[in-house]
Amino acid sequence: MIYLDSAATTLEKPRTVPTASAWAMTHLASPGRGGHSAGMGAADLVYRTREYAARMFHVGDPEQVVLTMNATHGLNIAIHSLLGPGGTVLISGYEHNAVTRPLHAIPGVKVKVAAGPLFDSDGVYDAFERELTPEVDVVVCNHVSNVFGFVQPVERIAGLCRQRGKPLIIDASQSAGVLPVDLEGWGAAFVAMPGHKGLYGPQGTGLLLCGGEAQPILYGGTGSLSVRQDMPDFLPDRLEAGTQNVCGAAGLLAGMRFVQRRGIGRIHAYERKLAYRLMDRMERVKGIRIFRGGLNQSGVFSIIIEGIDCEAAGERLARQGVAVRAGLHCAPLAHETAGTADTGTVRFSFSAFNSAAQVDGAAAIVRHIVKDGKKAW
């Protein structure tokens, strides 16, 4: 199989990741729940994971790094910490349902959208500058669009939020491990990220970087202040009710170490190189519309094949051994902004483990599908 769906989950992991998770499963117990070696070893592993992430993402204190189930979990914590019923939020035009659905669930929330044109960083910034009015309580923006790979100008948006005194939540689902993420430099209130994408960790892992006060959405035991019935008032315990995913943390730590050894800049350049190689080959085929954005694009891109439903195209690619994502990608707002809501797109995304040979093989299969056209269906 040619796996080109790493924007959903990186399938091939460094060998150290499953090895670390498997070791933790049989050697470590619950952190903070016992003074024995298995419990203390688990607590040490979890702390080392926080410590490594704090250095990697420029977080002042490792205890500001909260372990989550995924980016969606972290975004829910961040949103509910800063926004209450009847509040006003400003979001980009490229947000995922991991942002829009939590907002929809809060009664009476007014959602403003800074909908700049696709791959137009200045246009996006101008939209934020125009829409960031005094009644806005919080701003939410993803770093990279999961549909189009559009790298949004989060540094400039962060500066605007600091200037106007508005808290900022950044969704780094598509950028963590591929582009620099800097909690302190951005001055963000929260940055949420998954462990299972660009950090090459296991599914069911994530990180929430906390630059401000946070409110829990899950309540229970933390191994600390057990006599009290309210949640602890300090991080990370306040946000980590129940036993942590120690096996996942072990794998995530191994994944982050791999990324740091390989180099974030090197990984990004390699993924972009593969993406552009595939786009260049597809451009030679009549009937394919490619969404490409030059320097404002990561190693993720989408296409539409003329006359072929995107879901059908994705299924045909899967039958011929190419794994992609097709449809609306859990991001209907991004499609509305880009004008593809009626059709959806076929998305290609890469990892450090893909090769030029795989790209060429995928290009040949796409070319065959387009050539056959309706006859192939």
GROMACS .gro file of N, CA and C in nm, residues 14-18 20-21 49 199-201 248-259 261:
model
   72
   14PRO      N    1   0.848   0.534   1.368
   14PRO     CA    2   0.983   0.489   1.402
   14PRO      C    3   0.973   0.363   1.488
   15ARG      N    4   1.065   0.270   1.471
   15ARG     CA    5   1.058   0.144   1.547
   15ARG      C    6   1.060   0.166   1.697
   16THR      N    7   1.119   0.278   1.738
   16THR     CA    8   1.127   0.305   1.883
   16THR      C    9   0.990   0.332   1.945
   17VAL      N   10   0.893   0.372   1.865
   17VAL     CA   11   0.761   0.408   1.920
   17VAL      C   12   0.686   0.286   1.970
   18PRO      N   13   0.659   0.184   1.887
   18PRO     CA   14   0.591   0.066   1.943
   18PRO      C   15   0.674  -0.007   2.048
   20ALA      N   16   0.872   0.132   2.273
   20ALA     CA   17   0.855   0.205   2.399
   20ALA      C   18   0.718   0.180   2.459
   21SER      N   19   0.613   0.181   2.376
   21SER     CA   20   0.478   0.158   2.426
   21SER      C   21   0.463   0.018   2.483
   49THR      N   22   0.812   1.305   2.953
   49THR     CA   23   0.737   1.340   2.831
   49THR      C   24   0.699   1.487   2.833
  199LEU      N   25   0.394   1.400   1.514
  199LEU     CA   26   0.484   1.362   1.623
  199LEU      C   27   0.510   1.212   1.626
  200TYR      N   28   0.443   1.136   1.538
  200TYR     CA   29   0.468   0.993   1.518
  200TYR      C   30   0.441   0.909   1.642
  201GLY      N   31   0.355   0.959   1.731
  201GLY     CA   32   0.317   0.882   1.848
  201GLY      C   33   0.197   0.793   1.820
  248GLY      N   34   0.086   0.523   2.590
  248GLY     CA   35   0.084   0.623   2.484
  248GLY      C   36   0.189   0.730   2.505
  249ALA      N   37   0.207   0.773   2.630
  249ALA     CA   38   0.308   0.875   2.660
  249ALA      C   39   0.447   0.824   2.626
  250ALA      N   40   0.472   0.697   2.654
  250ALA     CA   41   0.603   0.639   2.622
  250ALA      C   42   0.628   0.642   2.472
  251GLY      N   43   0.525   0.604   2.395
  251GLY     CA   44   0.539   0.608   2.250
  251GLY      C   45   0.550   0.750   2.197
  252LEU      N   46   0.476   0.841   2.258
  252LEU     CA   47   0.482   0.981   2.215
  252LEU      C   48   0.620   1.041   2.241
  253LEU      N   49   0.677   1.010   2.356
  253LEU     CA   50   0.812   1.059   2.385
  253LEU      C   51   0.912   1.008   2.282
  254ALA      N   52   0.899   0.881   2.246
  254ALA     CA   53   0.988   0.825   2.143
  254ALA      C   54   0.965   0.893   2.009
  255GLY      N   55   0.839   0.922   1.976
  255GLY     CA   56   0.809   0.991   1.850
  255GLY      C   57   0.867   1.131   1.846
  256MET      N   58   0.853   1.206   1.956
  256MET     CA   59   0.909   1.341   1.960
  256MET      C   60   1.061   1.338   1.947
  257ARG      N   61   1.123   1.238   2.011
  257ARG     CA   62   1.269   1.227   1.998
  257ARG      C   63   1.309   1.200   1.854
  258PHE      N   64   1.233   1.117   1.785
  258PHE     CA   65   1.260   1.092   1.643
  258PHE      C   66   1.252   1.221   1.562
  259VAL      N   67   1.146   1.299   1.585
  259VAL     CA   68   1.128   1.424   1.512
  259VAL      C   69   1.244   1.519   1.537
  261ARG      N   70   1.549   1.442   1.633
  261ARG     CA   71   1.672   1.390   1.571
  261ARG      C   72   1.672   1.414   1.420
   0.00000   0.00000   0.00000
